[in-house]
mmCIF file of N, CA and C in Angstrom:
data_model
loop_
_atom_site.group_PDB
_atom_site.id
_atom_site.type_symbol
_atom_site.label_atom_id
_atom_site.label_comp_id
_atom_site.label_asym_id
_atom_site.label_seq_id
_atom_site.Cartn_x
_atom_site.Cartn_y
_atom_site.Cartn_z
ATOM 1 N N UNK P 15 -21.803 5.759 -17.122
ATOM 2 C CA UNK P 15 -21.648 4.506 -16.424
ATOM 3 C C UNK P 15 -23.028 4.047 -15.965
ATOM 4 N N UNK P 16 -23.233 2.558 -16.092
ATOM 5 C CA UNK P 16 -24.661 2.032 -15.499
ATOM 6 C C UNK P 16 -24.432 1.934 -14.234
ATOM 7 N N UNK P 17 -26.044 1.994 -13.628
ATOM 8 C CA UNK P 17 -26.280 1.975 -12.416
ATOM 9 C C UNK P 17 -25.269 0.369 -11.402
ATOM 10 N N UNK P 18 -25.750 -0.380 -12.174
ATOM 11 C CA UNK P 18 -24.786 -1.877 -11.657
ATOM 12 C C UNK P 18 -23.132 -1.636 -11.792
ATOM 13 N N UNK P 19 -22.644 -0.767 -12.703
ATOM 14 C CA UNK P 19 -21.283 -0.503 -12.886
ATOM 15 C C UNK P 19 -20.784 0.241 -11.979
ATOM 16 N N UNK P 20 -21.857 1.660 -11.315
ATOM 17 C CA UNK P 20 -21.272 2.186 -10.237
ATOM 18 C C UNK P 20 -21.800 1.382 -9.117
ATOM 19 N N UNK P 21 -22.588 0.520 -8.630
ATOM 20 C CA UNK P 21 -22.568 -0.177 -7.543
ATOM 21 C C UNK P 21 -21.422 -1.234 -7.596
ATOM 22 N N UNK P 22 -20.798 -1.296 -8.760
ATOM 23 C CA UNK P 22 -20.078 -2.454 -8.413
ATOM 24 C C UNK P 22 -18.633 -1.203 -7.725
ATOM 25 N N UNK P 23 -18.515 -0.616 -7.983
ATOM 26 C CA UNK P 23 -17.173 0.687 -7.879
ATOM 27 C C UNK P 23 -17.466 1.028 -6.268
ATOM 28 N N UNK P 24 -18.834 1.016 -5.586
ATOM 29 C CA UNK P 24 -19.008 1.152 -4.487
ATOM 30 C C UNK P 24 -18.558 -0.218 -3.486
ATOM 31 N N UNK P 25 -19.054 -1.438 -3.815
ATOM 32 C CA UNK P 25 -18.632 -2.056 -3.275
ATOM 33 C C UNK P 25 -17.142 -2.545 -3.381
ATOM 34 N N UNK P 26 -15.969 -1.972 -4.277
ATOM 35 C CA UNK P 26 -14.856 -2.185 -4.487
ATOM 36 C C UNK P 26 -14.314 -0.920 -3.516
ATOM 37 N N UNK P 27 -14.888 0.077 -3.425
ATOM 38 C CA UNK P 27 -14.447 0.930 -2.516
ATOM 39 C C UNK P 27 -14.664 0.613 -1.215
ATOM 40 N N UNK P 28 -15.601 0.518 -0.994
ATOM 41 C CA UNK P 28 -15.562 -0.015 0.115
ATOM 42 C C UNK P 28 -15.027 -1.392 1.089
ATOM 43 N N UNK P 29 -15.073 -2.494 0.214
ATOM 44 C CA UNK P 29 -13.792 -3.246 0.376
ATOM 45 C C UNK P 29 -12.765 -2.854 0.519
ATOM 46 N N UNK P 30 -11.879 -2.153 -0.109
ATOM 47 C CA UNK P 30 -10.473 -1.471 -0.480
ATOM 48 C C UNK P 30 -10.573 -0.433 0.979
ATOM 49 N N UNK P 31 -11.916 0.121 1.186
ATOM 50 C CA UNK P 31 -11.529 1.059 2.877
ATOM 51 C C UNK P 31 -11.145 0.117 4.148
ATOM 52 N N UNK P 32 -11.971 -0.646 4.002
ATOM 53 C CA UNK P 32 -11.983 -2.050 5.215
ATOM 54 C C UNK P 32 -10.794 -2.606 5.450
ATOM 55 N N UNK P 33 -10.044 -2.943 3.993
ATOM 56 C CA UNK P 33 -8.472 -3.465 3.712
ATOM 57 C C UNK P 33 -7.651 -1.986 4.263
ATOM 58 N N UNK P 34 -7.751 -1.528 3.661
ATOM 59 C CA UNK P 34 -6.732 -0.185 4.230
ATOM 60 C C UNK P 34 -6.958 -0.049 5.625
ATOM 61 N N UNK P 35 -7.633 -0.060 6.063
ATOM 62 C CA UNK P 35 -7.963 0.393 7.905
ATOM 63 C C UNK P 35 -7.530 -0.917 8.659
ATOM 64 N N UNK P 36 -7.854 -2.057 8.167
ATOM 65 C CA UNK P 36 -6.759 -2.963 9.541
ATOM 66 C C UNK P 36 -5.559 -2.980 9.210
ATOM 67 N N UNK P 37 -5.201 -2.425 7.301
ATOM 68 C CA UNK P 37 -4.084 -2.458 7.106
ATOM 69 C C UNK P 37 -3.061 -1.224 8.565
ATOM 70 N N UNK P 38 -3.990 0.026 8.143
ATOM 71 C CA UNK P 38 -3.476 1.228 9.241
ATOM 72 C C UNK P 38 -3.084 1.023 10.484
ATOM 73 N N UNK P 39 -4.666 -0.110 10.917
ATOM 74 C CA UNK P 39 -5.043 -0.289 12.453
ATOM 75 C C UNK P 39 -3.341 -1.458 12.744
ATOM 76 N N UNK P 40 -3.104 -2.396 11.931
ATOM 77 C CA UNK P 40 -2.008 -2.988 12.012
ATOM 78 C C UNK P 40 -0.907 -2.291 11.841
ATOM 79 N N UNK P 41 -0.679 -1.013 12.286
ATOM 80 C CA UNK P 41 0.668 -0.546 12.078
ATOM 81 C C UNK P 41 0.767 0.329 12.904
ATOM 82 N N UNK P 42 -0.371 1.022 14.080
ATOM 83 C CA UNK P 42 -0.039 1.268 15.208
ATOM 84 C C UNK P 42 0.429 2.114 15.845
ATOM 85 N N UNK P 43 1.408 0.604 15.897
ATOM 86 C CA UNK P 43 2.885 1.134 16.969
ATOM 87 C C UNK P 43 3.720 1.614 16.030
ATOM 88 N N UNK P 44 3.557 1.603 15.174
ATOM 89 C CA UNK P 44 4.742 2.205 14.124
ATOM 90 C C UNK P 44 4.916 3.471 14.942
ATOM 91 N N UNK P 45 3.965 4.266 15.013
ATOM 92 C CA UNK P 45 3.986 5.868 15.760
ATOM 93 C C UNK P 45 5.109 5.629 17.043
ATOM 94 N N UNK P 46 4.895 4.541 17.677
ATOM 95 C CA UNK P 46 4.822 4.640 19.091
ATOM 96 C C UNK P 46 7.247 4.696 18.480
ATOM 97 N N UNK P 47 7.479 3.624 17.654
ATOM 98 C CA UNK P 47 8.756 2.810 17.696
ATOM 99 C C UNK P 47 8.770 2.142 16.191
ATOM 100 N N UNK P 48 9.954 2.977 15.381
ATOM 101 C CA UNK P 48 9.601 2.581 14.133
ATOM 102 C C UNK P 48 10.933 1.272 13.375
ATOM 103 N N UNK P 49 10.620 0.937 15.089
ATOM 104 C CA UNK P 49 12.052 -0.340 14.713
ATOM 105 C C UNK P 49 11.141 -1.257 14.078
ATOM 106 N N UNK P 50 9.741 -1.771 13.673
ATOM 107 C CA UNK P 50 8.953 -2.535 13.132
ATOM 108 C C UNK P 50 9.327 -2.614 11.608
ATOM 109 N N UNK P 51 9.470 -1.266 11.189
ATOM 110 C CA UNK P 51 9.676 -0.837 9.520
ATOM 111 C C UNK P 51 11.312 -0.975 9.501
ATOM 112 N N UNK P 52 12.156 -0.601 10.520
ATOM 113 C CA UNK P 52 13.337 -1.225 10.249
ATOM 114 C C UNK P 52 13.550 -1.476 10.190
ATOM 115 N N UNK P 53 13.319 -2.628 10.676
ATOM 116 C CA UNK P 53 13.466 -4.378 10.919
ATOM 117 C C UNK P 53 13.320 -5.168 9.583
ATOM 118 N N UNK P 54 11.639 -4.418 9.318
ATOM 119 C CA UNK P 54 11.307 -5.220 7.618
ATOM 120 C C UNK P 54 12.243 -4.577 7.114
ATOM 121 N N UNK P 55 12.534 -3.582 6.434
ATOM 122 C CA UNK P 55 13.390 -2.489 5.444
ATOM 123 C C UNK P 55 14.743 -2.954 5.260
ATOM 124 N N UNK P 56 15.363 -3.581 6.586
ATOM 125 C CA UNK P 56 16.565 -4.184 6.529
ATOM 126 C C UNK P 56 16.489 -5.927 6.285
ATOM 127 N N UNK P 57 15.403 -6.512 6.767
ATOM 128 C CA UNK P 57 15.398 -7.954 6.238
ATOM 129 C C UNK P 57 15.292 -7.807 4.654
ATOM 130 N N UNK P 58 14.345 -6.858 4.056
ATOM 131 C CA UNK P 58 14.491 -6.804 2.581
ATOM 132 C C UNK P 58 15.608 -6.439 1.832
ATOM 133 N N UNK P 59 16.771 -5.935 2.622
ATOM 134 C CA UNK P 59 18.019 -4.715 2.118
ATOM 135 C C UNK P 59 18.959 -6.836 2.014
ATOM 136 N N UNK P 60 18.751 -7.690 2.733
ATOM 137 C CA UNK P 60 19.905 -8.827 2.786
ATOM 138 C C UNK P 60 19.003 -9.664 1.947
ATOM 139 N N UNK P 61 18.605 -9.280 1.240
ATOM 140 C CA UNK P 61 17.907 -10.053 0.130
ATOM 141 C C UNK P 61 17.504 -9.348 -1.369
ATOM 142 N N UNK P 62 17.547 -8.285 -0.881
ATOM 143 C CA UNK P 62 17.613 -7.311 -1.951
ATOM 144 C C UNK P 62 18.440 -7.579 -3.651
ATOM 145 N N UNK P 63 17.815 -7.235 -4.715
ATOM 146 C CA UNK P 63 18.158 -7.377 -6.024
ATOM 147 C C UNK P 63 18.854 -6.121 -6.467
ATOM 148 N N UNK P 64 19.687 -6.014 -7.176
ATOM 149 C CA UNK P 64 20.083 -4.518 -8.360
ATOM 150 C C UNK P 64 19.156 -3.457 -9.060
ATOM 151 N N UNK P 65 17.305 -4.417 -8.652
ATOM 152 C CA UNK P 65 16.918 -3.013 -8.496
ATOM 153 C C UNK P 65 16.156 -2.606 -7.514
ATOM 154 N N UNK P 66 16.000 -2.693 -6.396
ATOM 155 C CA UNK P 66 15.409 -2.502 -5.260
ATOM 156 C C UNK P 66 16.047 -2.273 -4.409
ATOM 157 N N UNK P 67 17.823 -2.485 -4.413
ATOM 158 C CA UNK P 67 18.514 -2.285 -3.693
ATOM 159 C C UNK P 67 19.078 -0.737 -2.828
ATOM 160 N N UNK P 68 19.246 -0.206 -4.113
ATOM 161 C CA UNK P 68 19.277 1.355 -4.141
ATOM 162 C C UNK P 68 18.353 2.051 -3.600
ATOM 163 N N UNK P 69 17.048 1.767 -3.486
ATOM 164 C CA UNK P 69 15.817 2.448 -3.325
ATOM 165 C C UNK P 69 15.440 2.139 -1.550
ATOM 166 N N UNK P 70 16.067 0.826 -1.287
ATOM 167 C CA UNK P 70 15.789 0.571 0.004
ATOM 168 C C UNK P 70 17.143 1.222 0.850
ATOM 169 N N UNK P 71 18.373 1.640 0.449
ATOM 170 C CA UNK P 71 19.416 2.672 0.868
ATOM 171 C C UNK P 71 19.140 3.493 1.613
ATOM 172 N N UNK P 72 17.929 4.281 0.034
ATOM 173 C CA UNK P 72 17.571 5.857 0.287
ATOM 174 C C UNK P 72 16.752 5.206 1.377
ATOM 175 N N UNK P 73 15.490 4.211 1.255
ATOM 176 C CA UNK P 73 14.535 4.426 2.553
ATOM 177 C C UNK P 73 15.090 5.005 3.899
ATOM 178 N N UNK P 74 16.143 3.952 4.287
ATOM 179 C CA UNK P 74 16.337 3.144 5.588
ATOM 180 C C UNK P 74 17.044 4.734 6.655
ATOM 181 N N UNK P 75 17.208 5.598 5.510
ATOM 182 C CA UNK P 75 17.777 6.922 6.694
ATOM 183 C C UNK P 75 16.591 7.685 6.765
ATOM 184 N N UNK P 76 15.294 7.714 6.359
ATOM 185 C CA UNK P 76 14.068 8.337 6.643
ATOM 186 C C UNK P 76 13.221 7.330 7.517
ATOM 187 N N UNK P 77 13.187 6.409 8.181
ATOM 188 C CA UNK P 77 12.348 5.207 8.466
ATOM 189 C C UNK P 77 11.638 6.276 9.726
ATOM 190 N N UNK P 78 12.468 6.762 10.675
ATOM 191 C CA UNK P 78 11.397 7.777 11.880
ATOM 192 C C UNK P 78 9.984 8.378 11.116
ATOM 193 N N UNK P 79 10.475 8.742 9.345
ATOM 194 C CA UNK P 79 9.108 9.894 9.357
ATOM 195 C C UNK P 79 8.346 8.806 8.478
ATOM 196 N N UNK P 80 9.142 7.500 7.681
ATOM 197 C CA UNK P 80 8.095 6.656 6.809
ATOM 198 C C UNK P 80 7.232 5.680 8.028
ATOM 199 N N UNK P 81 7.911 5.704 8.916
ATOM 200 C CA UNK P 81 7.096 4.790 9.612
ATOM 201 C C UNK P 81 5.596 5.331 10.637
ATOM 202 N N UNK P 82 5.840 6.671 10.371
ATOM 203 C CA UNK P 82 4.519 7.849 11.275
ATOM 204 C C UNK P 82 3.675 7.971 9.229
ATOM 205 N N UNK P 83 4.260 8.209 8.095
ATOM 206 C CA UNK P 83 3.633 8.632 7.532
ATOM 207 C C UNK P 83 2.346 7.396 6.730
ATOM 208 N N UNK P 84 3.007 6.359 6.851
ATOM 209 C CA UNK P 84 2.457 5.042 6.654
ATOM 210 C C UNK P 84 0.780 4.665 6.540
ATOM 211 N N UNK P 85 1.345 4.517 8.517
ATOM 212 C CA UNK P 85 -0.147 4.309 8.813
ATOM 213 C C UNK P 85 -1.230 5.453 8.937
ATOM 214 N N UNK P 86 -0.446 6.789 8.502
ATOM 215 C CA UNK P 86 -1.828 8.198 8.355
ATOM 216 C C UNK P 86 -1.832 7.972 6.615
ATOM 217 N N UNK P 87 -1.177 7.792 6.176
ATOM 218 C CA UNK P 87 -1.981 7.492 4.760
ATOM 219 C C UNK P 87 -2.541 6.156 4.489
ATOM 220 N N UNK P 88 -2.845 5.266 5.286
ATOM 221 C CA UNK P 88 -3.554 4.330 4.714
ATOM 222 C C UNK P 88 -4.756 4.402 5.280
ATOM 223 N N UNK P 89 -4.856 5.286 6.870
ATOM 224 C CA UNK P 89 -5.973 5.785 7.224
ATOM 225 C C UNK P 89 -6.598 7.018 6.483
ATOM 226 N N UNK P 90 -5.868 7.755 5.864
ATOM 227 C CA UNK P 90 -6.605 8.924 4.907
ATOM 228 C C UNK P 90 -7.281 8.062 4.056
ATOM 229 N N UNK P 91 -6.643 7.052 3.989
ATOM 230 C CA UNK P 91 -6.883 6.216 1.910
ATOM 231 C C UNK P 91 -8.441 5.661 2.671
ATOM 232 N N UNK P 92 -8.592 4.978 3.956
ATOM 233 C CA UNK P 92 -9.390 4.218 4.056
ATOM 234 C C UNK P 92 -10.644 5.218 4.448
ATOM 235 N N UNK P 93 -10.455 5.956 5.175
ATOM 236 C CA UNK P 93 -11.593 7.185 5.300
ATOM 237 C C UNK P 93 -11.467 7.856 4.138
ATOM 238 N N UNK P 94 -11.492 7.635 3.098
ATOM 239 C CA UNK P 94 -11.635 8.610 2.296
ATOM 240 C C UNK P 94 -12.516 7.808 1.312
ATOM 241 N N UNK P 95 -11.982 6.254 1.146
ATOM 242 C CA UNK P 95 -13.155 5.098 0.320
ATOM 243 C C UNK P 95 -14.155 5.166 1.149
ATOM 244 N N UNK P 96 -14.085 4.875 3.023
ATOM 245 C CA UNK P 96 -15.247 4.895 3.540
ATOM 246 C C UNK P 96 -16.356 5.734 3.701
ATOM 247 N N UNK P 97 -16.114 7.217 3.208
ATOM 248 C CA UNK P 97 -17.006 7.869 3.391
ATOM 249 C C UNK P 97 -17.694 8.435 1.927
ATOM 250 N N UNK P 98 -16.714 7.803 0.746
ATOM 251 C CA UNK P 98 -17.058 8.165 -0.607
ATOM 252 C C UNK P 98 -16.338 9.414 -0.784
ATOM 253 N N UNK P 99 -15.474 10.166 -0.407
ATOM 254 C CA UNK P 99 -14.421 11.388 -0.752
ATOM 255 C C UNK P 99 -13.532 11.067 -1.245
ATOM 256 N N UNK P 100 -13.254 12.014 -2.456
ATOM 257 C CA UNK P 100 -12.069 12.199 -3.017
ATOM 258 C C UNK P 100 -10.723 10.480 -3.022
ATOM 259 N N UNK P 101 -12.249 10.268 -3.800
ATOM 260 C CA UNK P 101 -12.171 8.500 -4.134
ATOM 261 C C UNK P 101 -11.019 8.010 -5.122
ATOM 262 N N UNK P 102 -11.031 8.924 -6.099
ATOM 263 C CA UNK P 102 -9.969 8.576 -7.022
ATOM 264 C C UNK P 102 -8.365 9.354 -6.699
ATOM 265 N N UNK P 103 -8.686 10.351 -6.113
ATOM 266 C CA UNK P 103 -7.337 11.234 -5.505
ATOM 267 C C UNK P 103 -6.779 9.945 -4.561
ATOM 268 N N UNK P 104 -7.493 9.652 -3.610
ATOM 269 C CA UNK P 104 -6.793 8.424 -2.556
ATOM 270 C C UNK P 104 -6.657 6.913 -3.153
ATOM 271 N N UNK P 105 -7.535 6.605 -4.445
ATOM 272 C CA UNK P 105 -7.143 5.392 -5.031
ATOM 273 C C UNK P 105 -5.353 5.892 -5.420
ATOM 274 N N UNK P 106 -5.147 6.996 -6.419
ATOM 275 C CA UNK P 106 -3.815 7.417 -6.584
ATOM 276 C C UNK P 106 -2.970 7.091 -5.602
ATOM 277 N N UNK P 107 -3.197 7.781 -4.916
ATOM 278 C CA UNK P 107 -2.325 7.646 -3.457
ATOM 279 C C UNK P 107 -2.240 6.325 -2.784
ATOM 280 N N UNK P 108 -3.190 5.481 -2.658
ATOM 281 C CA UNK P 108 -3.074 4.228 -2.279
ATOM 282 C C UNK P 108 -2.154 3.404 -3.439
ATOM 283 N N UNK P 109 -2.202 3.820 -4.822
ATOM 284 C CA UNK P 109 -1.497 3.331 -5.873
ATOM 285 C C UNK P 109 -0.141 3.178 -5.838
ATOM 286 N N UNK P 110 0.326 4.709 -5.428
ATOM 287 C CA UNK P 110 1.722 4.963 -5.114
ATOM 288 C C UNK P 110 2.537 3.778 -4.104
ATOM 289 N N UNK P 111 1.383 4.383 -2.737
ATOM 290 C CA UNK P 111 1.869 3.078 -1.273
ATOM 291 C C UNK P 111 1.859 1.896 -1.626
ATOM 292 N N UNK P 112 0.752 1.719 -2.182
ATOM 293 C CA UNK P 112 1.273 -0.059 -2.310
ATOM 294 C C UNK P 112 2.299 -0.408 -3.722
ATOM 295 N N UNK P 113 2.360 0.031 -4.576
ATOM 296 C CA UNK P 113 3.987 0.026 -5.294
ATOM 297 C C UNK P 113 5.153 0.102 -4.510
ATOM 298 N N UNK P 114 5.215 1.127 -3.731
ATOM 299 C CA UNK P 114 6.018 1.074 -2.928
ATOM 300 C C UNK P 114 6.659 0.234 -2.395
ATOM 301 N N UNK P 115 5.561 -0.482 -1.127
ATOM 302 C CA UNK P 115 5.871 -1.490 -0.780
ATOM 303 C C UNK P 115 6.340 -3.261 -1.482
ATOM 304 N N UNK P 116 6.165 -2.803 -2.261
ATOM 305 C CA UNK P 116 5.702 -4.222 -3.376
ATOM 306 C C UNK P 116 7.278 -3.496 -4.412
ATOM 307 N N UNK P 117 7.667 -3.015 -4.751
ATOM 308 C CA UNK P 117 9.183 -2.436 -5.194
ATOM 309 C C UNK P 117 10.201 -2.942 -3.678
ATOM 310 N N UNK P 118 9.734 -2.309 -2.515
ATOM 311 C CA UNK P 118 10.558 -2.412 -1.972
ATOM 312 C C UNK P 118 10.775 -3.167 -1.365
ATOM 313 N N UNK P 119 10.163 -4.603 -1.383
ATOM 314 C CA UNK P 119 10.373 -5.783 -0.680
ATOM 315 C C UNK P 119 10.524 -6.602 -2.034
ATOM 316 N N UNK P 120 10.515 -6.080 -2.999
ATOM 317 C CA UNK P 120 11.295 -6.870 -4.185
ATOM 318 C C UNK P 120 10.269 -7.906 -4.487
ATOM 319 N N UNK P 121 8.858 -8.217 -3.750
ATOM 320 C CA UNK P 121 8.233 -9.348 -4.321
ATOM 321 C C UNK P 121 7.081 -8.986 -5.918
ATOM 322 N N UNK P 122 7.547 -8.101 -6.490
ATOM 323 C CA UNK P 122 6.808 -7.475 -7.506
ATOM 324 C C UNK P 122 7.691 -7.893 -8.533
ATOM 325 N N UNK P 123 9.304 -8.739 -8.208
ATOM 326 C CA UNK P 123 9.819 -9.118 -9.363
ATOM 327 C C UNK P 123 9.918 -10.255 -8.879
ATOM 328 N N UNK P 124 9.139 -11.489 -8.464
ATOM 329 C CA UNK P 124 9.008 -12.919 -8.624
ATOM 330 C C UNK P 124 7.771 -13.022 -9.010
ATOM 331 N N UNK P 125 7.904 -14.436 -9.538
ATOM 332 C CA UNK P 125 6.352 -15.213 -10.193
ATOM 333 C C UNK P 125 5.955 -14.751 -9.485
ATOM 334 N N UNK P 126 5.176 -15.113 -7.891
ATOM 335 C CA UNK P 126 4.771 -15.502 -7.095
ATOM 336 C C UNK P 126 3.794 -14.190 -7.048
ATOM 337 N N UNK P 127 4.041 -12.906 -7.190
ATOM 338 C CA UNK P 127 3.656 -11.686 -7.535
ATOM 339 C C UNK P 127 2.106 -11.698 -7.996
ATOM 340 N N UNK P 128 2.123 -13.004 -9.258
ATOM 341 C CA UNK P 128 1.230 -12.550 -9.765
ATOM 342 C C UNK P 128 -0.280 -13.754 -9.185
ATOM 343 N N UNK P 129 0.312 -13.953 -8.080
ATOM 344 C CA UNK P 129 -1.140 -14.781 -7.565
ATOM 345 C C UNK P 129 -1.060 -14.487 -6.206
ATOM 346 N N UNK P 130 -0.198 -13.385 -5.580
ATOM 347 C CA UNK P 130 -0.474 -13.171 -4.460
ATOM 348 C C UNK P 130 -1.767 -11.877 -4.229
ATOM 349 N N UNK P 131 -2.234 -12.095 -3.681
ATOM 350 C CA UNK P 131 -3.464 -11.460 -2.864
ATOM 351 C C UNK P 131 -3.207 -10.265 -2.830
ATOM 352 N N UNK P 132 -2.231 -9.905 -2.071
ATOM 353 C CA UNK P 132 -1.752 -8.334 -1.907
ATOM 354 C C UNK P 132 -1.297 -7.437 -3.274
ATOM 355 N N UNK P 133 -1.395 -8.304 -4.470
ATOM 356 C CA UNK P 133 -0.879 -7.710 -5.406
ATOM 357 C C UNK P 133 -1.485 -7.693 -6.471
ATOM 358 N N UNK P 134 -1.625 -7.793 -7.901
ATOM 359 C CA UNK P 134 -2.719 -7.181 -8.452
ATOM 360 C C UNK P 134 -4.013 -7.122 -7.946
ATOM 361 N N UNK P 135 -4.593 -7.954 -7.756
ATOM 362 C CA UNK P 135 -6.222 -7.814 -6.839
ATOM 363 C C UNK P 135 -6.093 -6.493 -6.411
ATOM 364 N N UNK P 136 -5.128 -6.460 -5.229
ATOM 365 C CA UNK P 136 -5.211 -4.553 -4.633
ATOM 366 C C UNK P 136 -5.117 -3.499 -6.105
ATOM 367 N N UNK P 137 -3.725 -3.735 -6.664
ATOM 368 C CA UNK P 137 -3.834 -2.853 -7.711
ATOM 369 C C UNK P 137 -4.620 -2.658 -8.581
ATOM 370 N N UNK P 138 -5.520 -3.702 -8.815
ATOM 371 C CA UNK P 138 -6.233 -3.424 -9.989
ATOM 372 C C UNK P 138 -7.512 -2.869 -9.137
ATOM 373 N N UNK P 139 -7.945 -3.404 -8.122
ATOM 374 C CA UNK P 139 -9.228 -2.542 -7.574
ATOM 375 C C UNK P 139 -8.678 -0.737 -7.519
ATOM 376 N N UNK P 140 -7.330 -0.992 -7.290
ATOM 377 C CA UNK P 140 -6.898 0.364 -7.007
ATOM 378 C C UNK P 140 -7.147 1.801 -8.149
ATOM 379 N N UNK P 141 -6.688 0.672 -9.371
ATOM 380 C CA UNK P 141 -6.615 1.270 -10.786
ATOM 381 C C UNK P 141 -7.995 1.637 -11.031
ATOM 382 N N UNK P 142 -9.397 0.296 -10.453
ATOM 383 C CA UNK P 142 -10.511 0.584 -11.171
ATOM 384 C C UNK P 142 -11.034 2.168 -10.564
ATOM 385 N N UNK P 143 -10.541 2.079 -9.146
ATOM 386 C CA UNK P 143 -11.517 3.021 -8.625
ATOM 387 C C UNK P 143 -10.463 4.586 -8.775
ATOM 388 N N UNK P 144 -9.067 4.542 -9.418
ATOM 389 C CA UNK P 144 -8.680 5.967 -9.871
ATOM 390 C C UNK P 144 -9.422 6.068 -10.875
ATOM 391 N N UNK P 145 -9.775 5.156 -12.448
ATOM 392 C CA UNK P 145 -10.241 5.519 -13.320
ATOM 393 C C UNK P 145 -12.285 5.963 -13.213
ATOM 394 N N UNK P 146 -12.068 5.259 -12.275
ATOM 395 C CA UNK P 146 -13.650 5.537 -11.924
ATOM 396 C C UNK P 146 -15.098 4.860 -12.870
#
């Protein structure tokens, strides 16, 4: 890889840490009261499609431990771009979470998907910096 190819991978990481950490820093209280994720989990369950439906079921009886495990993996993901560690292990992992979320609010099967901000842009920085 050229020198400009890995500076560009640095500054995508490091963007992608900055995004993950107010993403984290915005979720808090999740620790404190994880009626925040219930709240979303169930506004998505009365809008929900045949295939997201099922998947938001299974969520909604784990929400106490998804809503503590959340915001420590998006803070692992973001200290882990910010300090340059185990960069592509936490791009993975950030890969997973944000599918996740993006499956389970069902907006990964409308148009709208493909010019929103939160969605390829993240994934594909996500993808560049697993493949490295």
């Amino acid at each position: 890889m050229g020198k400009r190819q890995a500076y560009g991978l640095v500054v995508l990481r490091l963007c992608l840490g900055v995004f993950f950490l107010f993403e984290a820093i915005g979720k808090i209280g999740w620790f404190a009261s994880s009626a925040v994720l219930a709240n979303r989990l169930t506004e998505w369950l009365q809008s929900a499609g045949p295939l997201n439906r099922p998947y938001l079921q299974m969520l909604l009886p784990g929400v106490e431990v998804f809503a503590r495990l959340v915001p420590l993996g998006e803070f692992a993901v973001a200290v882990a771009f910010l300090l340059g560690g185990y960069t592509r292990l936490a791009a993975a992992v950030a890969v997973l979470m944000v599918l996740n979320f993006h499956y389970a609010s069902g907006v990964m099967f409308q148009y709208s998907y493909l010019t929103n901000g939160y969605g390829l842009p993240v994934l594909g920085g996500l993808f560049a910096l697993a493949i490295g």
